[in-house]
Amino acid sequence: MNGPEIDTLVRLLSKLPGLGPRSARRAALQLLKKKEATLLPLIDALSAAAEAIKTCQTCGNLDTRDPCSVCADDKRDRQLVCVVEDVADLWAIERTAGFKGVYHVLGGTLSALDGRGPQDLNLATLVERCAGGRVREVVLALNATVEGQTTAHYVADRLSSSGAEITRLAHGVPVGGELDYLDDGTLVAALRARRAV
Amino acid sequence: MNGPEIDTLVRLLSKLPGLGPRSARRAALQLLKKKEATLLPLIDALSAAAEAIKTCQTCGNLDTRDPCSVCADDKRDRQLVCVVEDVADLWAIERTAGFKGVYHVLGGTLSALDGRGPQDLNLATLVERCAGGRVREVVLALNATVEGQTTAHYVADRLSSSGAEITRLAHGVPVGGELDYLDDGTLVAALRARRAV
């Protein structure tokens, strides 16, 4: 019923995570109604980001510079490498400001079902980074899913000869979590990893 | 932690309806990760829409042409005008394909609280459209809220001398709705407006 330009816009917006067809139409309408205030600035921001975005050749982070701001930061401990599946995980850990090492983004997990093997991951550069004792500790911060843990085992195996200590995130009760609502696996893991007060 | 381009993009995306700060970050990340497949097409679609979008001078609809495709459609009954608050409402009614007249978008409701008076609505053109018996019926399809109904009363008042019949949408049980979950007001309205089977 509207021009093809509007239909195309709604279709592309509806592919964004968190937006369905209905909210994409609402979003498109808001953009079109406030063209000067929202639509044109968004075009500028998208264009600027498209222009500026780079993949860090060292760690795989997305940033406006290469090496990325984490890899370029002199205050970071380069002997401490945190391995994550995705850039989103890297950003999540960065937001906590609780990690002072550097990262390595695998770009996914191993998955026999989806046909993703080691050659599909950003793994060779990790092995190279860790070779020759240049890295003291590798933290495997992969998702606590079957695929994430399979990948963690594989990565640990590949790095076994590097001389780096391989660690993983602790399992346990989430901060603010109620025991009653926790799954059994997490409860058992939290019990096993109990610590002196 | 990232470049200002990414922060700006996340901030603008998070202003879209349906996207909060968290999902805006996810959306930005997806766009940046798949630059060729999603980011560049979205920029093109937004630019094309910004270029093409026009406000229909007759009814206030947003379309890529003026008069809009509804007003320009010869098969429409121009003596039947449906008054809506917002372009979104017009689109919603158009999607049903159940209305064969034309529209008039008020662009809001009267609101003493928010300081919106009759002069802030697209009302003068409606009065002009309906003057001299050129319109047979005006359907007031305003939201069933206090402000929508106040506005409906005001519009009906302004059009009383136009000679057009003024109608409003029926209140009643939503199709597929369960009586048990309906509010009392709707139930009473549905009972009062009961029809012979």
GROMACS .gro file of N, CA and C in nm, chain B residues 20-148:
model
  387
  217GLY      N    1   1.572  -0.120   2.343
  217GLY     CA    2   1.632  -0.054   2.459
  217GLY      C    3   1.783  -0.046   2.438
  218PRO      N    4   1.856  -0.001   2.539
  218PRO     CA    5   2.001   0.012   2.523
  218PRO      C    6   2.067  -0.123   2.492
  219ARG      N    7   2.015  -0.230   2.554
  219ARG     CA    8   2.078  -0.360   2.537
  219ARG      C    9   2.055  -0.415   2.397
  220SER      N   10   1.930  -0.411   2.351
  220SER     CA   11   1.901  -0.465   2.219
  220SER      C   12   1.958  -0.374   2.111
  221ALA      N   13   1.970  -0.244   2.140
  221ALA     CA   14   2.032  -0.154   2.042
  221ALA      C   15   2.178  -0.193   2.022
  222ARG      N   16   2.245  -0.233   2.131
  222ARG     CA   17   2.384  -0.276   2.118
  222ARG      C   18   2.392  -0.403   2.035
  223ARG      N   19   2.298  -0.497   2.062
  223ARG     CA   20   2.295  -0.621   1.982
  223ARG      C   21   2.272  -0.589   1.835
  224ALA      N   22   2.176  -0.498   1.810
  224ALA     CA   23   2.144  -0.463   1.672
  224ALA      C   24   2.264  -0.399   1.603
  225ALA      N   25   2.331  -0.306   1.674
  225ALA     CA   26   2.447  -0.239   1.615
  225ALA      C   27   2.555  -0.342   1.583
  226LEU      N   28   2.574  -0.435   1.675
  226LEU     CA   29   2.678  -0.536   1.655
  226LEU      C   30   2.647  -0.623   1.534
  227GLN      N   31   2.519  -0.663   1.521
  227GLN     CA   32   2.481  -0.745   1.405
  227GLN      C   33   2.505  -0.668   1.276
  228LEU      N   34   2.469  -0.540   1.277
  228LEU     CA   35   2.488  -0.459   1.157
  228LEU      C   36   2.636  -0.448   1.123
  229LEU      N   37   2.720  -0.427   1.225
  229LEU     CA   38   2.862  -0.407   1.200
  229LEU      C   39   2.931  -0.536   1.159
  230LYS      N   40   2.881  -0.649   1.214
  230LYS     CA   41   2.943  -0.777   1.180
  230LYS      C   42   2.912  -0.817   1.037
  231LYS      N   43   2.791  -0.783   0.992
  231LYS     CA   44   2.753  -0.817   0.855
  231LYS      C   45   2.733  -0.689   0.775
  232LYS      N   46   2.844  -0.619   0.757
  232LYS     CA   47   2.838  -0.488   0.694
  232LYS      C   48   2.777  -0.494   0.555
  233GLU      N   49   2.828  -0.584   0.471
  233GLU     CA   50   2.782  -0.588   0.332
  233GLU      C   51   2.637  -0.634   0.323
  234ALA      N   52   2.600  -0.732   0.410
  234ALA     CA   53   2.469  -0.794   0.397
  234ALA      C   54   2.359  -0.714   0.466
  235THR      N   55   2.390  -0.642   0.574
  235THR     CA   56   2.283  -0.575   0.646
  235THR      C   57   2.305  -0.424   0.660
  236LEU      N   58   2.427  -0.382   0.693
  236LEU     CA   59   2.448  -0.240   0.722
  236LEU      C   60   2.432  -0.153   0.598
  237LEU      N   61   2.500  -0.189   0.491
  237LEU     CA   62   2.493  -0.105   0.370
  237LEU      C   63   2.353  -0.104   0.309
  238PRO      N   64   2.283  -0.220   0.299
  238PRO     CA   65   2.145  -0.214   0.249
  238PRO      C   66   2.053  -0.127   0.335
  239LEU      N   67   2.074  -0.131   0.467
  239LEU     CA   68   1.989  -0.050   0.555
  239LEU      C   69   2.014   0.099   0.532
  240ILE      N   70   2.141   0.135   0.513
  240ILE     CA   71   2.172   0.276   0.483
  240ILE      C   72   2.102   0.317   0.354
  241ASP      N   73   2.109   0.230   0.252
  241ASP     CA   74   2.044   0.263   0.125
  241ASP      C   75   1.894   0.279   0.142
  242ALA      N   76   1.833   0.184   0.218
  242ALA     CA   77   1.687   0.187   0.235
  242ALA      C   78   1.644   0.313   0.311
  243LEU      N   79   1.721   0.349   0.414
  243LEU     CA   80   1.687   0.469   0.491
  243LEU      C   81   1.702   0.594   0.404
  244SER      N   82   1.809   0.598   0.325
  244SER     CA   83   1.831   0.715   0.240
  244SER      C   84   1.721   0.725   0.135
  245ALA      N   85   1.685   0.609   0.075
  245ALA     CA   86   1.580   0.611  -0.027
  245ALA      C   87   1.449   0.657   0.033
  246ALA      N   88   1.418   0.608   0.155
  246ALA     CA   89   1.293   0.648   0.220
  246ALA      C   90   1.295   0.796   0.255
  247ALA      N   91   1.410   0.844   0.306
  247ALA     CA   92   1.421   0.986   0.342
  247ALA      C   93   1.401   1.073   0.219
  248GLU      N   94   1.455   1.026   0.111
  248GLU     CA   95   1.445   1.100  -0.016
  248GLU      C   96   1.301   1.102  -0.066
  249ALA      N   97   1.235   0.986  -0.056
  249ALA     CA   98   1.108   0.970  -0.125
  249ALA      C   99   0.987   1.011  -0.042
  250ILE      N  100   1.001   1.014   0.091
  250ILE     CA  101   0.883   1.027   0.175
  250ILE      C  102   0.821   1.167   0.164
  251LYS      N  103   0.689   1.167   0.156
  251LYS     CA  104   0.616   1.293   0.150
  251LYS      C  105   0.494   1.284   0.242
  252THR      N  106   0.450   1.397   0.294
  252THR     CA  107   0.324   1.402   0.367
  252THR      C  108   0.214   1.443   0.269
  253CYS      N  109   0.109   1.361   0.264
  253CYS     CA  110  -0.002   1.390   0.172
  253CYS      C  111  -0.070   1.520   0.217
  254GLN      N  112  -0.080   1.616   0.128
  254GLN     CA  113  -0.140   1.745   0.163
  254GLN      C  114  -0.290   1.733   0.184
  255THR      N  115  -0.349   1.627   0.131
  255THR     CA  116  -0.493   1.611   0.146
  255THR      C  117  -0.528   1.549   0.281
  256CYS      N  118  -0.464   1.435   0.314
  256CYS     CA  119  -0.509   1.360   0.431
  256CYS      C  120  -0.405   1.351   0.542
  257GLY      N  121  -0.279   1.381   0.515
  257GLY     CA  122  -0.177   1.374   0.618
  257GLY      C  123  -0.105   1.241   0.625
  258ASN      N  124  -0.136   1.147   0.534
  258ASN     CA  125  -0.068   1.018   0.529
  258ASN      C  126   0.078   1.038   0.487
  259LEU      N  127   0.165   0.944   0.528
  259LEU     CA  128   0.302   0.945   0.480
  259LEU      C  129   0.313   0.847   0.365
  260ASP      N  130   0.366   0.890   0.253
  260ASP     CA  131   0.378   0.802   0.138
  260ASP      C  132   0.489   0.854   0.049
  261THR      N  133   0.518   0.782  -0.055
  261THR     CA  134   0.622   0.828  -0.145
  261THR      C  135   0.563   0.917  -0.255
  262ARG      N  136   0.435   0.945  -0.245
  262ARG     CA  137   0.373   1.035  -0.342
  262ARG      C  138   0.276   1.127  -0.272
  263ASP      N  139   0.245   1.240  -0.331
  263ASP     CA  140   0.149   1.336  -0.277
  263ASP      C  141   0.067   1.388  -0.393
  264PRO      N  142  -0.065   1.363  -0.403
  264PRO     CA  143  -0.146   1.292  -0.304
  264PRO      C  144  -0.103   1.147  -0.287
  265CYS      N  145  -0.128   1.092  -0.164
  265CYS     CA  146  -0.084   0.957  -0.132
  265CYS      C  147  -0.162   0.854  -0.214
  266SER      N  148  -0.118   0.728  -0.209
  266SER     CA  149  -0.179   0.626  -0.293
  266SER      C  150  -0.327   0.604  -0.259
  267VAL      N  151  -0.365   0.632  -0.134
  267VAL     CA  152  -0.507   0.619  -0.098
  267VAL      C  153  -0.587   0.732  -0.163
  268CYS      N  154  -0.541   0.855  -0.145
  268CYS     CA  155  -0.614   0.970  -0.199
  268CYS      C  156  -0.615   0.968  -0.351
  269ALA      N  157  -0.510   0.908  -0.411
  269ALA     CA  158  -0.501   0.908  -0.557
  269ALA      C  159  -0.580   0.794  -0.620
  270ASP      N  160  -0.629   0.703  -0.535
  270ASP     CA  161  -0.696   0.583  -0.586
  270ASP      C  162  -0.838   0.617  -0.630
  271ASP      N  163  -0.865   0.597  -0.759
  271ASP     CA  164  -0.996   0.634  -0.814
  271ASP      C  165  -1.109   0.548  -0.760
  272LYS      N  166  -1.073   0.427  -0.713
  272LYS     CA  167  -1.180   0.336  -0.667
  272LYS      C  168  -1.226   0.369  -0.526
  273ARG      N  169  -1.161   0.463  -0.459
  273ARG     CA  170  -1.199   0.497  -0.323
  273ARG      C  171  -1.322   0.588  -0.322
  274ASP      N  172  -1.401   0.570  -0.218
  274ASP     CA  173  -1.519   0.653  -0.198
  274ASP      C  174  -1.477   0.781  -0.125
  275ARG      N  175  -1.467   0.892  -0.198
  275ARG     CA  176  -1.418   1.017  -0.138
  275ARG      C  177  -1.524   1.085  -0.051
  276GLN      N  178  -1.645   1.031  -0.051
  276GLN     CA  179  -1.749   1.090   0.034
  276GLN      C  180  -1.752   1.024   0.171
  277LEU      N  181  -1.661   0.929   0.192
  277LEU     CA  182  -1.652   0.858   0.319
  277LEU      C  183  -1.512   0.880   0.376
  278VAL      N  184  -1.503   0.961   0.483
  278VAL     CA  185  -1.374   0.999   0.538
  278VAL      C  186  -1.356   0.939   0.677
  279CYS      N  187  -1.248   0.865   0.695
  279CYS     CA  188  -1.218   0.807   0.826
  279CYS      C  189  -1.112   0.892   0.896
  280VAL      N  190  -1.148   0.946   1.014
  280VAL     CA  191  -1.057   1.034   1.087
  280VAL      C  192  -0.977   0.952   1.188
  281VAL      N  193  -0.843   0.957   1.178
  281VAL     CA  194  -0.757   0.883   1.271
  281VAL      C  195  -0.661   0.980   1.339
  282GLU      N  196  -0.606   0.932   1.451
  282GLU     CA  197  -0.512   1.016   1.526
  282GLU      C  198  -0.377   1.023   1.456
  283ASP      N  199  -0.334   0.906   1.405
  283ASP     CA  200  -0.194   0.893   1.366
  283ASP      C  201  -0.183   0.813   1.236
  284VAL      N  202  -0.073   0.833   1.165
  284VAL     CA  203  -0.049   0.757   1.042
  284VAL      C  204  -0.049   0.607   1.071
  285ALA      N  205   0.002   0.568   1.189
  285ALA     CA  206   0.005   0.426   1.224
  285ALA      C  207  -0.135   0.367   1.224
  286ASP      N  208  -0.234   0.444   1.272
  286ASP     CA  209  -0.373   0.397   1.274
  286ASP      C  210  -0.424   0.380   1.130
  287LEU      N  211  -0.389   0.476   1.044
  287LEU     CA  212  -0.428   0.466   0.903
  287LEU      C  213  -0.372   0.337   0.843
  288TRP      N  214  -0.245   0.312   0.867
  288TRP     CA  215  -0.183   0.191   0.813
  288TRP      C  216  -0.250   0.066   0.869
  289ALA      N  217  -0.285   0.070   0.998
  289ALA     CA  218  -0.349  -0.047   1.060
  289ALA      C  219  -0.483  -0.076   0.993
  290ILE      N  220  -0.561   0.029   0.966
  290ILE     CA  221  -0.692   0.008   0.902
  290ILE      C  222  -0.672  -0.037   0.757
  291GLU      N  223  -0.572   0.020   0.689
  291GLU     CA  224  -0.545  -0.020   0.551
  291GLU      C  225  -0.507  -0.168   0.542
  292ARG      N  226  -0.433  -0.218   0.641
  292ARG     CA  227  -0.391  -0.358   0.640
  292ARG      C  228  -0.511  -0.451   0.643
  293THR      N  229  -0.621  -0.407   0.705
  293THR     CA  230  -0.739  -0.493   0.710
  293THR      C  231  -0.807  -0.501   0.575
  294ALA      N  232  -0.779  -0.404   0.486
  294ALA     CA  233  -0.842  -0.397   0.354
  294ALA      C  234  -0.993  -0.395   0.366
  295GLY      N  235  -1.045  -0.350   0.481
  295GLY     CA  236  -1.189  -0.353   0.503
  295GLY      C  237  -1.255  -0.216   0.492
  296PHE      N  238  -1.179  -0.115   0.452
  296PHE     CA  239  -1.234   0.020   0.444
  296PHE      C  240  -1.208   0.076   0.305
  297LYS      N  241  -1.311   0.123   0.242
  297LYS     CA  242  -1.296   0.165   0.102
  297LYS      C  243  -1.311   0.316   0.083
  298GLY      N  244  -1.309   0.390   0.194
  298GLY     CA  245  -1.315   0.534   0.182
  298GLY      C  246  -1.176   0.595   0.183
  299VAL      N  247  -1.167   0.723   0.220
  299VAL     CA  248  -1.038   0.789   0.234
  299VAL      C  249  -1.016   0.827   0.381
  300TYR      N  250  -0.901   0.886   0.411
  300TYR     CA  251  -0.866   0.912   0.549
  300TYR      C  252  -0.841   1.060   0.576
  301HIS      N  253  -0.833   1.090   0.705
  301HIS     CA  254  -0.781   1.219   0.746
  301HIS      C  255  -0.704   1.200   0.876
  302VAL      N  256  -0.576   1.231   0.875
  302VAL     CA  257  -0.491   1.211   0.993
  302VAL      C  258  -0.487   1.339   1.075
  303LEU      N  259  -0.534   1.332   1.200
  303LEU     CA  260  -0.535   1.451   1.285
  303LEU      C  261  -0.395   1.487   1.334
  304GLY      N  262  -0.312   1.386   1.352
  304GLY     CA  263  -0.176   1.413   1.401
  304GLY      C  264  -0.170   1.423   1.552
  305GLY      N  265  -0.268   1.367   1.622
  305GLY     CA  266  -0.265   1.369   1.768
  305GLY      C  267  -0.405   1.383   1.824
  306THR      N  268  -0.411   1.407   1.954
  306THR     CA  269  -0.539   1.429   2.020
  306THR      C  270  -0.532   1.560   2.096
  307LEU      N  271  -0.649   1.611   2.131
  307LEU     CA  272  -0.653   1.723   2.223
  307LEU      C  273  -0.604   1.674   2.359
  308SER      N  274  -0.529   1.756   2.429
  308SER     CA  275  -0.486   1.717   2.563
  308SER      C  276  -0.459   1.841   2.644
  309ALA      N  277  -0.545   1.864   2.743
  309ALA     CA  278  -0.526   1.981   2.828
  309ALA      C  279  -0.397   1.966   2.908
  310LEU      N  280  -0.370   1.843   2.951
  310LEU     CA  281  -0.249   1.818   3.031
  310LEU      C  282  -0.122   1.851   2.954
  311ASP      N  283  -0.116   1.804   2.828
  311ASP     CA  284   0.004   1.825   2.748
  311ASP      C  285  -0.003   1.956   2.670
  312GLY      N  286  -0.109   2.033   2.692
  312GLY     CA  287  -0.118   2.163   2.627
  312GLY      C  288  -0.140   2.157   2.477
  313ARG      N  289  -0.209   2.051   2.429
  313ARG     CA  290  -0.238   2.044   2.286
  313ARG      C  291  -0.381   2.089   2.260
  314GLY      N  292  -0.399   2.197   2.192
  314GLY     CA  293  -0.530   2.249   2.159
  314GLY      C  294  -0.567   2.220   2.015
  315PRO      N  295  -0.687   2.262   1.974
  315PRO     CA  296  -0.735   2.237   1.838
  315PRO      C  297  -0.638   2.289   1.730
  316GLN      N  298  -0.568   2.399   1.760
  316GLN     CA  299  -0.479   2.458   1.659
  316GLN      C  300  -0.357   2.368   1.633
  317ASP      N  301  -0.330   2.271   1.724
  317ASP     CA  302  -0.217   2.182   1.702
  317ASP      C  303  -0.253   2.061   1.616
  318LEU      N  304  -0.382   2.045   1.590
  318LEU     CA  305  -0.425   1.930   1.510
  318LEU      C  306  -0.450   1.972   1.365
  319ASN      N  307  -0.447   1.873   1.278
  319ASN     CA  308  -0.471   1.894   1.136
  319ASN      C  309  -0.622   1.899   1.113
  320LEU      N  310  -0.686   2.003   1.170
  320LEU     CA  311  -0.831   2.004   1.182
  320LEU      C  312  -0.896   2.099   1.081
  321ALA      N  313  -0.831   2.212   1.055
  321ALA     CA  314  -0.889   2.311   0.964
  321ALA      C  315  -0.912   2.249   0.826
  322THR      N  316  -0.815   2.171   0.781
  322THR     CA  317  -0.830   2.109   0.648
  322THR      C  318  -0.944   2.007   0.647
  323LEU      N  319  -0.967   1.941   0.762
  323LEU     CA  320  -1.079   1.846   0.769
  323LEU      C  321  -1.211   1.918   0.756
  324VAL      N  322  -1.225   2.029   0.830
  324VAL     CA  323  -1.348   2.107   0.823
  324VAL      C  324  -1.372   2.155   0.680
  325GLU      N  325  -1.262   2.196   0.616
  325GLU     CA  326  -1.271   2.244   0.478
  325GLU      C  327  -1.311   2.131   0.382
  326ARG      N  328  -1.251   2.012   0.405
  326ARG     CA  329  -1.283   1.897   0.318
  326ARG      C  330  -1.430   1.862   0.325
  327CYS      N  331  -1.487   1.877   0.447
  327CYS     CA  332  -1.624   1.831   0.469
  327CYS      C  333  -1.728   1.939   0.441
  328ALA      N  334  -1.681   2.061   0.416
  328ALA     CA  335  -1.776   2.172   0.401
  328ALA      C  336  -1.860   2.156   0.274
  329GLY      N  337  -1.979   2.214   0.278
  329GLY     CA  338  -2.063   2.220   0.158
  329GLY      C  339  -2.117   2.086   0.112
  330GLY      N  340  -2.131   1.991   0.207
  330GLY     CA  341  -2.193   1.865   0.172
  330GLY      C  342  -2.111   1.776   0.080
  331ARG      N  343  -1.979   1.801   0.073
  331ARG     CA  344  -1.897   1.719  -0.016
  331ARG      C  345  -1.867   1.581   0.041
  332VAL      N  346  -1.891   1.566   0.172
  332VAL     CA  347  -1.865   1.437   0.236
  332VAL      C  348  -1.995   1.383   0.295
  333ARG      N  349  -2.021   1.254   0.270
  333ARG     CA  350  -2.145   1.193   0.314
  333ARG      C  351  -2.135   1.147   0.460
  334GLU      N  352  -2.020   1.085   0.493
  334GLU     CA  353  -2.006   1.028   0.627
  334GLU      C  354  -1.862   1.044   0.677
  335VAL      N  355  -1.849   1.083   0.803
  335VAL     CA  356  -1.717   1.091   0.868
  335VAL      C  357  -1.713   0.986   0.979
  336VAL      N  358  -1.623   0.889   0.966
  336VAL     CA  359  -1.608   0.787   1.071
  336VAL      C  360  -1.497   0.832   1.165
  337LEU      N  361  -1.529   0.851   1.292
  337LEU     CA  362  -1.427   0.890   1.388
  337LEU      C  363  -1.361   0.765   1.445
  338ALA      N  364  -1.244   0.728   1.392
  338ALA     CA  365  -1.174   0.608   1.437
  338ALA      C  366  -1.063   0.648   1.531
  339LEU      N  367  -1.100   0.713   1.641
  339LEU     CA  368  -1.001   0.758   1.738
  339LEU      C  369  -0.988   0.654   1.848
  340ASN      N  370  -0.875   0.655   1.916
  340ASN     CA  371  -0.853   0.557   2.022
  340ASN      C  372  -0.960   0.568   2.130
  341ALA      N  373  -0.993   0.454   2.191
  341ALA     CA  374  -1.097   0.451   2.293
  341ALA      C  375  -1.040   0.493   2.428
  342THR      N  376  -0.958   0.600   2.427
  342THR     CA  377  -0.903   0.655   2.550
  342THR      C  378  -0.977   0.783   2.583
  343VAL      N  379  -0.953   0.837   2.703
  343VAL     CA  380  -1.021   0.961   2.740
  343VAL      C  381  -0.987   1.070   2.639
  344GLU      N  382  -0.858   1.082   2.605
  344GLU     CA  383  -0.818   1.188   2.513
  344GLU      C  384  -0.873   1.166   2.373
  345GLY      N  385  -0.874   1.039   2.330
  345GLY     CA  386  -0.929   1.010   2.198
  345GLY      C  387  -1.077   1.045   2.192
   0.00000   0.00000   0.00000
